PDB file of C-alpha atoms in Angstrom:
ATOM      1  CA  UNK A   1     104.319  91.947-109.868  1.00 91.00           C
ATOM      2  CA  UNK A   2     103.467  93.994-112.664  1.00 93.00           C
ATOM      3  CA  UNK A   3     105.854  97.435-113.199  1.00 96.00           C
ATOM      4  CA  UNK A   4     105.398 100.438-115.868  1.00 96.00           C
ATOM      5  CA  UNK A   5     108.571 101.165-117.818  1.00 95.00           C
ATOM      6  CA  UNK A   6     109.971 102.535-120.612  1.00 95.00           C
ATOM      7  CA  UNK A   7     111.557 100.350-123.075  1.00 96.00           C
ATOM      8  CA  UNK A   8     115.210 102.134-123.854  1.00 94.00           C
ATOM      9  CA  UNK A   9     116.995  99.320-125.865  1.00 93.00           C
ATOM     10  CA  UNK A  10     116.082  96.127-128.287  1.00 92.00           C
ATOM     11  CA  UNK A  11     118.443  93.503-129.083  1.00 91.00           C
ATOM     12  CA  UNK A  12     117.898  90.360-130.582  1.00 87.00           C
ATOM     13  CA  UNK A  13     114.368  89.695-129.045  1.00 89.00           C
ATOM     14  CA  UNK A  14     115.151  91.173-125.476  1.00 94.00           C
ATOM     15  CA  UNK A  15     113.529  94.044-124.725  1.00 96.00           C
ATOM     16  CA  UNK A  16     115.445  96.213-122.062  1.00 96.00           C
ATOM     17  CA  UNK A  17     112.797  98.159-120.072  1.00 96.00           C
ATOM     18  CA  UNK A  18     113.705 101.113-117.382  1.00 94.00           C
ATOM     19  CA  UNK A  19     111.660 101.920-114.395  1.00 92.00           C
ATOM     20  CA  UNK A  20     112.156 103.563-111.231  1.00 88.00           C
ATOM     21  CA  UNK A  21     115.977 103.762-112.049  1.00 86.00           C
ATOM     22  CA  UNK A  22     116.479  99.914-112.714  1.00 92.00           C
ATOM     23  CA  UNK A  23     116.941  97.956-116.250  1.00 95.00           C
ATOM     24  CA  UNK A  24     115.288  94.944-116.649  1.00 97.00           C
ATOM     25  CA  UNK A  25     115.936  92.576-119.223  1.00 97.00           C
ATOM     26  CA  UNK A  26     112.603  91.297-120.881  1.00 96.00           C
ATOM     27  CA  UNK A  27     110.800  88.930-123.965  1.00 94.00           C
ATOM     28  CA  UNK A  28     107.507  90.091-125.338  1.00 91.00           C
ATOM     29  CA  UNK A  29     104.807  88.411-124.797  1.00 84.00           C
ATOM     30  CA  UNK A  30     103.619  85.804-127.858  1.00 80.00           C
ATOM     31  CA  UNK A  31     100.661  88.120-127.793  1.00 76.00           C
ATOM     32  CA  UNK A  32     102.339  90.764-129.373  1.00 84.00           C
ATOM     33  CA  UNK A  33     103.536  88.201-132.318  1.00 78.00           C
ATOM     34  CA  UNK A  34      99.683  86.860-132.935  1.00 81.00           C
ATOM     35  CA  UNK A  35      98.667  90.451-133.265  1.00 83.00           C
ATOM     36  CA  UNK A  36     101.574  91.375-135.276  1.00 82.00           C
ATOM     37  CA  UNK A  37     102.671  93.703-132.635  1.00 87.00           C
ATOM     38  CA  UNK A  38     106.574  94.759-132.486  1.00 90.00           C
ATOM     39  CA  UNK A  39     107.559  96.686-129.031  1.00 94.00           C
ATOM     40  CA  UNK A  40     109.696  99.311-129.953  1.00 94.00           C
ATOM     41  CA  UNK A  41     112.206 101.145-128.418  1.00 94.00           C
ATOM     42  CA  UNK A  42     110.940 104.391-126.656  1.00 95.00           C
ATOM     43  CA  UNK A  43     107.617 102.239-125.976  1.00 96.00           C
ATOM     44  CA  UNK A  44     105.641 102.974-122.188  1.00 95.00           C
ATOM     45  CA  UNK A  45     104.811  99.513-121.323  1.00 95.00           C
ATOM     46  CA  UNK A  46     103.851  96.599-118.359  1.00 96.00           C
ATOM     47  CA  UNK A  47     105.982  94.502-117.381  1.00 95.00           C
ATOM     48  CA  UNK A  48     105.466  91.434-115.574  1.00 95.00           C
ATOM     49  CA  UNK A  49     108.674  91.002-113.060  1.00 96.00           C
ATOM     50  CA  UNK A  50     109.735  87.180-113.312  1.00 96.00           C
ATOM     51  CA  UNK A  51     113.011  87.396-111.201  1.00 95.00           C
ATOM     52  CA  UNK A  52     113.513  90.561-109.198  1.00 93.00           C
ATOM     53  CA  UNK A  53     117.061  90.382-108.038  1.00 93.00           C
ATOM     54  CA  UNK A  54     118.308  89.330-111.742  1.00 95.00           C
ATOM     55  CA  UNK A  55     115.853  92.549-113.342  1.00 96.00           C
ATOM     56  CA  UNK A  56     114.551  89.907-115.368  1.00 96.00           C
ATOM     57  CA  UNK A  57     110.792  89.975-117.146  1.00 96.00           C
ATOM     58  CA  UNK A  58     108.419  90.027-119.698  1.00 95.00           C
ATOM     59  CA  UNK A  59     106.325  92.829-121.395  1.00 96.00           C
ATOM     60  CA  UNK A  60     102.940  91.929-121.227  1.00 94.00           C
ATOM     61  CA  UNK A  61     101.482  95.177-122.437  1.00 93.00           C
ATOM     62  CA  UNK A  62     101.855  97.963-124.955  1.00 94.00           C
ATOM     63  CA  UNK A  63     100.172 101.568-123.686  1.00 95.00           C
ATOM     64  CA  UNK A  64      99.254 103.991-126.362  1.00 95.00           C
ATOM     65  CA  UNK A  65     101.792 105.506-128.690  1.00 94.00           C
ATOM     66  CA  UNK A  66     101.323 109.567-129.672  1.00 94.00           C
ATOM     67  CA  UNK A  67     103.750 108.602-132.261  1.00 94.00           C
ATOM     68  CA  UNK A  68     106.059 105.703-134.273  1.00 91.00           C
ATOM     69  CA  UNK A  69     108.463 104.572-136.831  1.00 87.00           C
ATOM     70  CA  UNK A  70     109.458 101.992-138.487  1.00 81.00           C
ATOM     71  CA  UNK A  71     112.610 103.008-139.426  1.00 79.00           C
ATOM     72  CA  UNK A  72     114.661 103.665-137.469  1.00 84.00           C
ATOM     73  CA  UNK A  73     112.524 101.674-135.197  1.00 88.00           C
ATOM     74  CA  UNK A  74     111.298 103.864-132.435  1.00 91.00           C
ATOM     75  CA  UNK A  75     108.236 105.347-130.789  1.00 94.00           C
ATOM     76  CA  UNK A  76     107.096 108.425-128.591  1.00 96.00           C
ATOM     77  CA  UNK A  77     109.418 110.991-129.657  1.00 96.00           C
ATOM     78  CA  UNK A  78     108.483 114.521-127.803  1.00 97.00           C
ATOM     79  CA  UNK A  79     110.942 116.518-129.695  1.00 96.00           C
ATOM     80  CA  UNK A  80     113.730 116.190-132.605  1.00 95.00           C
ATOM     81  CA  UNK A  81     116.784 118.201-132.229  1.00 95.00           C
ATOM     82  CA  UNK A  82     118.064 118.980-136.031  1.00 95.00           C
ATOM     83  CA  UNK A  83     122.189 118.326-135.649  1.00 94.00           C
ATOM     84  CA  UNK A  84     124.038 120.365-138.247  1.00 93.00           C
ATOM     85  CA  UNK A  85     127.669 121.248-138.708  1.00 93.00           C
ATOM     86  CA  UNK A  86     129.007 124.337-139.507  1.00 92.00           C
ATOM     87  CA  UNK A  87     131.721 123.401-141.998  1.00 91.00           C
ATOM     88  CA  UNK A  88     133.156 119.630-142.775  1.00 88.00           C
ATOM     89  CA  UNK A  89     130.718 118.958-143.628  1.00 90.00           C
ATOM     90  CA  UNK A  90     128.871 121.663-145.402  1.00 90.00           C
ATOM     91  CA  UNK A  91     125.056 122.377-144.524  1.00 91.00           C
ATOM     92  CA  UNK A  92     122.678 120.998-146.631  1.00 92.00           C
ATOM     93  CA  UNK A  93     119.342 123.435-146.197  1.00 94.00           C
ATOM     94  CA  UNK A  94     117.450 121.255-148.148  1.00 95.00           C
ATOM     95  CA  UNK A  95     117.745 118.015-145.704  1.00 94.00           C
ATOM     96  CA  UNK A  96     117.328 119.934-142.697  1.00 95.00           C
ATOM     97  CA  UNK A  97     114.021 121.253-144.352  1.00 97.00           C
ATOM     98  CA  UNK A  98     113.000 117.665-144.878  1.00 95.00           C
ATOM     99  CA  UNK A  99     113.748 116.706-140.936  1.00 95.00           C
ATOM    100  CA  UNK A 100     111.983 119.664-139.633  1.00 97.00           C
ATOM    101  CA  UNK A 101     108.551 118.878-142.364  1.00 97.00           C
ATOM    102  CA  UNK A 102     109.099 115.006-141.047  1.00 94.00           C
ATOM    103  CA  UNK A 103     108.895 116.102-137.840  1.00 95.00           C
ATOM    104  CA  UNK A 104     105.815 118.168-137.699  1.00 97.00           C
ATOM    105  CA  UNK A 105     104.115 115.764-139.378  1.00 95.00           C
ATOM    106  CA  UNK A 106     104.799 113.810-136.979  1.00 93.00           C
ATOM    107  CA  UNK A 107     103.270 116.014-134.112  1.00 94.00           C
ATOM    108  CA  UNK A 108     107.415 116.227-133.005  1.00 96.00           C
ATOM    109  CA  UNK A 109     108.695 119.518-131.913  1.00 97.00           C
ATOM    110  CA  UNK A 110     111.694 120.551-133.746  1.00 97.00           C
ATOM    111  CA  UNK A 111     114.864 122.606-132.934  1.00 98.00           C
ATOM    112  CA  UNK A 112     118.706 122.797-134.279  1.00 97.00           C
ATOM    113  CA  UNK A 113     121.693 122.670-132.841  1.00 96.00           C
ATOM    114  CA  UNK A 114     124.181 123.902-134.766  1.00 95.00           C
ATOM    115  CA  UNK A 115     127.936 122.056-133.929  1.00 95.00           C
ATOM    116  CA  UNK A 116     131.289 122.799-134.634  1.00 93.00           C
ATOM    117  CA  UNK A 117     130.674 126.815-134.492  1.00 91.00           C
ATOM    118  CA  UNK A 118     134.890 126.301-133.794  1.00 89.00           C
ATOM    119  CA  UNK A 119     134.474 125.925-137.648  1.00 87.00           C
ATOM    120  CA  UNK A 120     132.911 128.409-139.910  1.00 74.00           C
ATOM    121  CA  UNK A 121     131.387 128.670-143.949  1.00 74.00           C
ATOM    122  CA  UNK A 122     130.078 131.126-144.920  1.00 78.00           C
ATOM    123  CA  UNK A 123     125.911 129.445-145.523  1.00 77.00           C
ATOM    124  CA  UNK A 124     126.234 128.409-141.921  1.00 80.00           C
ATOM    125  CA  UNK A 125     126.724 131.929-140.714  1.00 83.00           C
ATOM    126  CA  UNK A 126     122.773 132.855-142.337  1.00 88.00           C
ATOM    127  CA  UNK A 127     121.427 129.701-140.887  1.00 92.00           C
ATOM    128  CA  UNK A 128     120.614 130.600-137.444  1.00 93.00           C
ATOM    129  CA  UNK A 129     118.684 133.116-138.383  1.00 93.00           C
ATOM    130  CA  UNK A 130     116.388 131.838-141.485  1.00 95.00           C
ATOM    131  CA  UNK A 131     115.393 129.148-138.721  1.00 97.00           C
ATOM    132  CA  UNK A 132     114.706 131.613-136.103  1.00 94.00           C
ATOM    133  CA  UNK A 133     112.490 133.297-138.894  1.00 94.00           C
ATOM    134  CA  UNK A 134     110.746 130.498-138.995  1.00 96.00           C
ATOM    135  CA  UNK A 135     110.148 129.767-135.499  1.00 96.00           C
ATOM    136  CA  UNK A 136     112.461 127.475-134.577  1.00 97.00           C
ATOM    137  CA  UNK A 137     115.119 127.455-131.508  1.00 97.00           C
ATOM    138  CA  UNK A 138     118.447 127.142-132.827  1.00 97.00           C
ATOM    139  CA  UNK A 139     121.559 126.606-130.063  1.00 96.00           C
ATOM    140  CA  UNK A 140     125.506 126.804-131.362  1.00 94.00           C
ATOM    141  CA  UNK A 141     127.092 124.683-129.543  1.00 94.00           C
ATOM    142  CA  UNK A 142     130.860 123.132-130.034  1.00 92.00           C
ATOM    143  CA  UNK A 143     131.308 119.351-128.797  1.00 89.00           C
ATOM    144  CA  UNK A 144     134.982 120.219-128.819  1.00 90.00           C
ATOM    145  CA  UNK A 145     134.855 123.577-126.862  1.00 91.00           C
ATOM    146  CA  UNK A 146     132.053 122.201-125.047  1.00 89.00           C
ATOM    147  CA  UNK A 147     130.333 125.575-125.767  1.00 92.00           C
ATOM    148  CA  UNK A 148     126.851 125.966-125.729  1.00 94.00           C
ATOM    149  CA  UNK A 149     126.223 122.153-123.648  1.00 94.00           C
ATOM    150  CA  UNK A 150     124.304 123.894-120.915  1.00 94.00           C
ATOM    151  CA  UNK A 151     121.205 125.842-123.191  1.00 96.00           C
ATOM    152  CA  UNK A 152     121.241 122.249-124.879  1.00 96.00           C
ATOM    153  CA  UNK A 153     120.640 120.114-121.625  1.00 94.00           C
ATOM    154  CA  UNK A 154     117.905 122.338-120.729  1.00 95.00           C
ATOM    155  CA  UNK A 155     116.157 122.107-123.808  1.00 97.00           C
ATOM    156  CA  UNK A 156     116.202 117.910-123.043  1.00 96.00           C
ATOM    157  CA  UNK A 157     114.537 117.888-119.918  1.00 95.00           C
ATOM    158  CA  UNK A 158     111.509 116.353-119.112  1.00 95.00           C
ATOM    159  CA  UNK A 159     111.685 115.251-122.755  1.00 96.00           C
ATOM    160  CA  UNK A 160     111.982 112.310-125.215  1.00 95.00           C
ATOM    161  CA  UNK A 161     114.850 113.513-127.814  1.00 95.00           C
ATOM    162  CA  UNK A 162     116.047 111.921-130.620  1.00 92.00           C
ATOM    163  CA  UNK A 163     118.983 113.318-132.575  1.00 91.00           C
ATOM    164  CA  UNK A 164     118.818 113.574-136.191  1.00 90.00           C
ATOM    165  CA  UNK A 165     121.201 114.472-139.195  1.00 88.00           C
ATOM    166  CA  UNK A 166     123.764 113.666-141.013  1.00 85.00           C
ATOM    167  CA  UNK A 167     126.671 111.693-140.278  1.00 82.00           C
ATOM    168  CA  UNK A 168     129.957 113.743-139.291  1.00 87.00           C
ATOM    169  CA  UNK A 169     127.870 116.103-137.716  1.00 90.00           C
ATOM    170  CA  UNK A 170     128.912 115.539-134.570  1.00 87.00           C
ATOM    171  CA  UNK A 171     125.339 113.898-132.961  1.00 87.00           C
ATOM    172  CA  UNK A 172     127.468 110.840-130.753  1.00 84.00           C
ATOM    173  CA  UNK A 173     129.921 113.738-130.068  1.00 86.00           C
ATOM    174  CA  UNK A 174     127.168 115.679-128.120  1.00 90.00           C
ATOM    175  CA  UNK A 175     125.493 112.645-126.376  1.00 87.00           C
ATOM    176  CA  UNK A 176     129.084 111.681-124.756  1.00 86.00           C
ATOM    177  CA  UNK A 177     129.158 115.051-123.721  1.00 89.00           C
ATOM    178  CA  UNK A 178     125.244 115.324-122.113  1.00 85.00           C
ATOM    179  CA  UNK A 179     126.165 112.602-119.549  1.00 74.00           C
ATOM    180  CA  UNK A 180     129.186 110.506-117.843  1.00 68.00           C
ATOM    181  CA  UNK A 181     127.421 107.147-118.605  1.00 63.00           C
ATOM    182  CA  UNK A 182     126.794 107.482-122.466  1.00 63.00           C
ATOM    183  CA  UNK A 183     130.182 106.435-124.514  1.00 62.00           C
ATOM    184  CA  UNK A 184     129.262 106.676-128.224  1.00 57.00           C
ATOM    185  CA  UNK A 185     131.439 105.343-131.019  1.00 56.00           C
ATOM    186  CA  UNK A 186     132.120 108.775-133.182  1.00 51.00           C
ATOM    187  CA  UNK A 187     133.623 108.929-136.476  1.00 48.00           C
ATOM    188  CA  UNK A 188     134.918 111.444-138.733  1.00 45.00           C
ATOM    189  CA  UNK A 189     134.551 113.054-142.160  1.00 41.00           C
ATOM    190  CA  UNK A 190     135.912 111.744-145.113  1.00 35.00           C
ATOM    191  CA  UNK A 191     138.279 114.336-146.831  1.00 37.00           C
ATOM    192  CA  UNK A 192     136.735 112.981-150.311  1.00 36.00           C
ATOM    193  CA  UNK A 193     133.656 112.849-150.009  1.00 33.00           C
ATOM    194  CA  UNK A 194     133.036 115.274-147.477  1.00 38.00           C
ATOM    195  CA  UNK A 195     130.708 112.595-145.602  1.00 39.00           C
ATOM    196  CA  UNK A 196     130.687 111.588-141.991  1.00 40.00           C
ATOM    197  CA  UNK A 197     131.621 107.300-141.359  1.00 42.00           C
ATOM    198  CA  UNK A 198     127.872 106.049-139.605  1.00 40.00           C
ATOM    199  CA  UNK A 199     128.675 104.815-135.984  1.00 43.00           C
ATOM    200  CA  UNK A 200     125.328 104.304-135.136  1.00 43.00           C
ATOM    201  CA  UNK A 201     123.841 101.344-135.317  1.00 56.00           C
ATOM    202  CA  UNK A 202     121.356 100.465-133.397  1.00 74.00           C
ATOM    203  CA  UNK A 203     118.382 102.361-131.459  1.00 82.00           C
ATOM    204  CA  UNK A 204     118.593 103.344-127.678  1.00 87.00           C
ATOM    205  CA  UNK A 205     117.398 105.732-125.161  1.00 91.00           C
ATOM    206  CA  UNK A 206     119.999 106.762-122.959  1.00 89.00           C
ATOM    207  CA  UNK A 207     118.428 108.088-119.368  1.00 87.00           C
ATOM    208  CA  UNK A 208     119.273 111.835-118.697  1.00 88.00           C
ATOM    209  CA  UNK A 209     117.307 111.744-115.115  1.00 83.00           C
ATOM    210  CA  UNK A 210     113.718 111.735-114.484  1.00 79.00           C
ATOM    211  CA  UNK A 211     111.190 111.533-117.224  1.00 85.00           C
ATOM    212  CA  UNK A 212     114.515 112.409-119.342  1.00 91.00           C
ATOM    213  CA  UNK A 213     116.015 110.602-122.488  1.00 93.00           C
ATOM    214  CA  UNK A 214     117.865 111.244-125.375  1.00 92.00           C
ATOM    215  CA  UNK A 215     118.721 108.682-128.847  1.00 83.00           C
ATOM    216  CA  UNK A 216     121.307 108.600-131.120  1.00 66.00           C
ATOM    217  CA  UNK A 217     119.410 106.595-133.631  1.00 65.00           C
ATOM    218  CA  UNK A 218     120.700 105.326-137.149  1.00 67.00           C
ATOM    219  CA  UNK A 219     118.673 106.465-139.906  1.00 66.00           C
ATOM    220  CA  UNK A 220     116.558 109.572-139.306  1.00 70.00           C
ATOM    221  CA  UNK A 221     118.801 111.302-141.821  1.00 66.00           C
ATOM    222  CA  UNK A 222     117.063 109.356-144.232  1.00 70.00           C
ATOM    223  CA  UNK A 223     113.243 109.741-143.345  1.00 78.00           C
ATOM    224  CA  UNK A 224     111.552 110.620-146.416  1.00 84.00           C
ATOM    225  CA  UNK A 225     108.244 112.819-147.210  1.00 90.00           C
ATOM    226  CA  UNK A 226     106.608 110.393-149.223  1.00 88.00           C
ATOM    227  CA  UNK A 227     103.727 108.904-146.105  1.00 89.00           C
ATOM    228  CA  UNK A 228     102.846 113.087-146.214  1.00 94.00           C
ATOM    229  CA  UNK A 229     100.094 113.956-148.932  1.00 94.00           C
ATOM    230  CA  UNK A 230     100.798 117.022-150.830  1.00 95.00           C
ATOM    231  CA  UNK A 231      97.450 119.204-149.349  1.00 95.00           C
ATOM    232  CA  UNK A 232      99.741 118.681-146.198  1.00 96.00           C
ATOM    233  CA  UNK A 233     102.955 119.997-146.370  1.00 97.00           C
ATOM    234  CA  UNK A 234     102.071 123.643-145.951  1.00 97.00           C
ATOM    235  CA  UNK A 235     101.006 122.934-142.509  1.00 96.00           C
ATOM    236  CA  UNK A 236     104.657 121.427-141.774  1.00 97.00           C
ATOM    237  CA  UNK A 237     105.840 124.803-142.747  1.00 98.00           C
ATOM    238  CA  UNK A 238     105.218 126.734-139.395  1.00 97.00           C
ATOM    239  CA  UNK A 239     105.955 130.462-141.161  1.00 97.00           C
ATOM    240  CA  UNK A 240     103.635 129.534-144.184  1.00 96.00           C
ATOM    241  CA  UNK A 241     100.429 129.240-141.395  1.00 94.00           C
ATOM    242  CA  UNK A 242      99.732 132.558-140.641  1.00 93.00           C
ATOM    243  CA  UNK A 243      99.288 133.482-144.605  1.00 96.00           C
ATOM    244  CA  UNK A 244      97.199 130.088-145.508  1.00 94.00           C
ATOM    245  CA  UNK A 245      93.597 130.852-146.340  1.00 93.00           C
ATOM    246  CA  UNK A 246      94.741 134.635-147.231  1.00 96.00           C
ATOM    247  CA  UNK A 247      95.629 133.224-150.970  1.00 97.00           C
ATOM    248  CA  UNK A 248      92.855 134.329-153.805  1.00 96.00           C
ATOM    249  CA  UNK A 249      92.181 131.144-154.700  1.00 95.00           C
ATOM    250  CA  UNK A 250      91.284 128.046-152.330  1.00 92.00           C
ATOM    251  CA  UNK A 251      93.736 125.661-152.308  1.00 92.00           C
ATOM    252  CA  UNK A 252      96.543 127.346-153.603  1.00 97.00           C
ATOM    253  CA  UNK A 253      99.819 125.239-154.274  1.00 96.00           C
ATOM    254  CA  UNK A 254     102.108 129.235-153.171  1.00 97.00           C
ATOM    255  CA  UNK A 255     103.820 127.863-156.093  1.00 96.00           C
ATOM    256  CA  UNK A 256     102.313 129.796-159.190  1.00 94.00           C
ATOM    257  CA  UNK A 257      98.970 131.162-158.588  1.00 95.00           C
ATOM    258  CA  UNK A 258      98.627 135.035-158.318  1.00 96.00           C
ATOM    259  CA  UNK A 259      97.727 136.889-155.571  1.00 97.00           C
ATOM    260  CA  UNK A 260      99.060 134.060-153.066  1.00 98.00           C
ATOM    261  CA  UNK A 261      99.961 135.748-149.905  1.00 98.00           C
ATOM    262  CA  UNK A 262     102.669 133.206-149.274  1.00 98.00           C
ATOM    263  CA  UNK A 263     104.716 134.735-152.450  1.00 97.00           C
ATOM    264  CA  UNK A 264     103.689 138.106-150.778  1.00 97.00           C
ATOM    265  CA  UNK A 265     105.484 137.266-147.297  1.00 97.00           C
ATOM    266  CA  UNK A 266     108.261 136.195-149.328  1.00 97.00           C
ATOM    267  CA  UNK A 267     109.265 139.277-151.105  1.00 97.00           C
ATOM    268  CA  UNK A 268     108.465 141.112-148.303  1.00 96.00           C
ATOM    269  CA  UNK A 269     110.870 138.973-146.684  1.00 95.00           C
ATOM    270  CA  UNK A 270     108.349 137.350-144.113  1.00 96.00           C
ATOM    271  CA  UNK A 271     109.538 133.805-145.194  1.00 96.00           C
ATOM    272  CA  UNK A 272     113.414 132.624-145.945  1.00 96.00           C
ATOM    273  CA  UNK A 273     113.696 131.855-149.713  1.00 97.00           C
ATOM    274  CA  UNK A 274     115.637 128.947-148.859  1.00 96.00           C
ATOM    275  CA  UNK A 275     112.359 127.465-146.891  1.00 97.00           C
ATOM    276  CA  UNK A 276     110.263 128.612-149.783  1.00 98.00           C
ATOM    277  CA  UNK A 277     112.474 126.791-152.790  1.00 98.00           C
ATOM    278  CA  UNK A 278     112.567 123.503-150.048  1.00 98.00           C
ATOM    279  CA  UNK A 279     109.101 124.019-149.573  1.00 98.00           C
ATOM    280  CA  UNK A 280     108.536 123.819-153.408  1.00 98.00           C
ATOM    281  CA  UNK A 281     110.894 121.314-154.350  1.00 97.00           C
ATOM    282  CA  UNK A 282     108.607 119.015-151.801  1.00 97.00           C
ATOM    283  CA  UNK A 283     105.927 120.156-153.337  1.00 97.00           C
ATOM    284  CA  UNK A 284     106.727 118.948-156.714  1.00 96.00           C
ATOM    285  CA  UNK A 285     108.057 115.964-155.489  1.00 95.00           C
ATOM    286  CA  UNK A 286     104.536 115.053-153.498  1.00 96.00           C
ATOM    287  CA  UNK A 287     102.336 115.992-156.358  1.00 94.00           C
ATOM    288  CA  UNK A 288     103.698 112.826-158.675  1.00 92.00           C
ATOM    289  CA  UNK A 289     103.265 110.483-156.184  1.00 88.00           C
ATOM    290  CA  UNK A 290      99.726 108.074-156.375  1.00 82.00           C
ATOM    291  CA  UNK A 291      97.433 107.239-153.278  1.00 76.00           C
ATOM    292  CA  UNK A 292      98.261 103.854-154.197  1.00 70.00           C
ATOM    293  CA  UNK A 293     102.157 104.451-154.018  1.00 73.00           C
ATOM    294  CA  UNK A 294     102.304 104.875-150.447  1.00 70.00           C
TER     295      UNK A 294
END
């Protein structure tokens, strides 16, 4: 008998693959290894059923991916929620930039949830809002209030989520909270260094209902840029799109060239100047890096 399923976990070289509200424990295929083929978590695939009442089988067949990474691991994301803290730690505008650019290169819709608004700084209080200016949904939400959980489970429905930022942010403090079955390690903030302890460490998709997952998955805080090409980035900016192609010259950089009408938006205060200085530190950045170096 031959299922369709989703896989939600890989461990060791056992694939765990969820359909129709079961888990079955699987093995790829040697297929997959002569075609140099890893399943990864968040893949659609067959499965061939070998023992019914002990959920065990193999995956016989990858369907097509809209998206994947290697690291972390994973594949057919639908949508990236952006986990930030208010205070301990700090914001960083910078690596949220570089999540949300990540992300729409990668065809993945963005949004931000904002935690521990039972904190406060003061560069968290102008966040909201540069992100809204930029098109983005942004929910405040406390994991230790608990405000803010219901917006935030209807933003996940019907959707593949993956939670991304930095640790001590609070991202395994919301999953616990977005369902009775998910129990996530969580750590806190060093006083030092101001950093989160990882508790992540390995990829799964935890089953929200139908057609409905979320992951807590180690290392999307540390996706880089460097697979995007710099004639590229502008179209991960979402607020730069509406003034591309109104520039004097074709191809402007928005970085130095006169008459750009991304500058113009700018001043006028169309665009967030944090976005713009991201955008151009990125830009820089891209520039010095060779076809060959990628």
């Amino acid at each position: 008998m031959i299922l369709t399923g989703t896989i939600v976990k890989a461990v060791s070289g056992f694939y765990y693959v969820e359909t129709n509200g079961s888990v079955y424990e699987c093995r790829a295929r040697g297929v997959f290894r002569n075609n140099k083929l890893t399943p990864l978590v968040g893949d659609h695939c067959e499965m061939e059923v070998l023992d019914n009442s002990e959920q065990k089988g193999n995956v016989v067949k990858l369907l097509e991916r809209k998206n994947a990474f290697v690291r972390p691991p994973v594949a057919n994301i639908d949508q990236m929620g952006i986990v930030f803290a208010a205070a301990a730690p700090d914001p960083i505008p910078f690596l949220i930039d570089k999540l949300t650019v990540v992300a729409e290169h990668h065809q993945i819709k963005p949004f931000l949830v904002m935690n521990k608004t039972d904190l406060s700084s003061e560069i968290a209080e102008q966040l909201p809002q540069t992100y809204q200016l930029a098109g983005y949904q942004v929910f405040c939400v406390s994991a230790v209030e608990g405000k803010g959980m219901e917006a935030l489970k209807e933003q996940l429905q019907n959707q593949v989520t993956v939670f991304a930022g930095c640790s001590g942010v609070g991202k395994s403090s919301l999953l616990n909270l977005l369902h009775d079955d998910i129990c996530l390690e969580t750590g806190g903030v060093s006083r030092k260094i101001q950093r989160g302890r990882h508790t992540t460490r390995t990829v799964e998709l935890f089953s929200l209902g139908s057609n409905t997952f979320v992951a807590d998955s180690p290392g999307f805080s540390n996706l880089d840029i460097q697979d995007i090409r710099v004639t590229e980035l502008e179209a991960c900016f979402p607020e730069l799109r509406e003034y591309i192609g109104n520039c004097r010259f074709r191809g402007c950089s928005h970085v130095s060239e006169p008459d750009c009408a991304v500058r113009a938006a700018l001043e006028q205060g169309q665009i967030a100047r944090s976005r713009y200085e991201s955008y151009v530190q990125m830009y820089q950045t891209l520039k010095e890096i060779k076809e060959w170096q990628r």
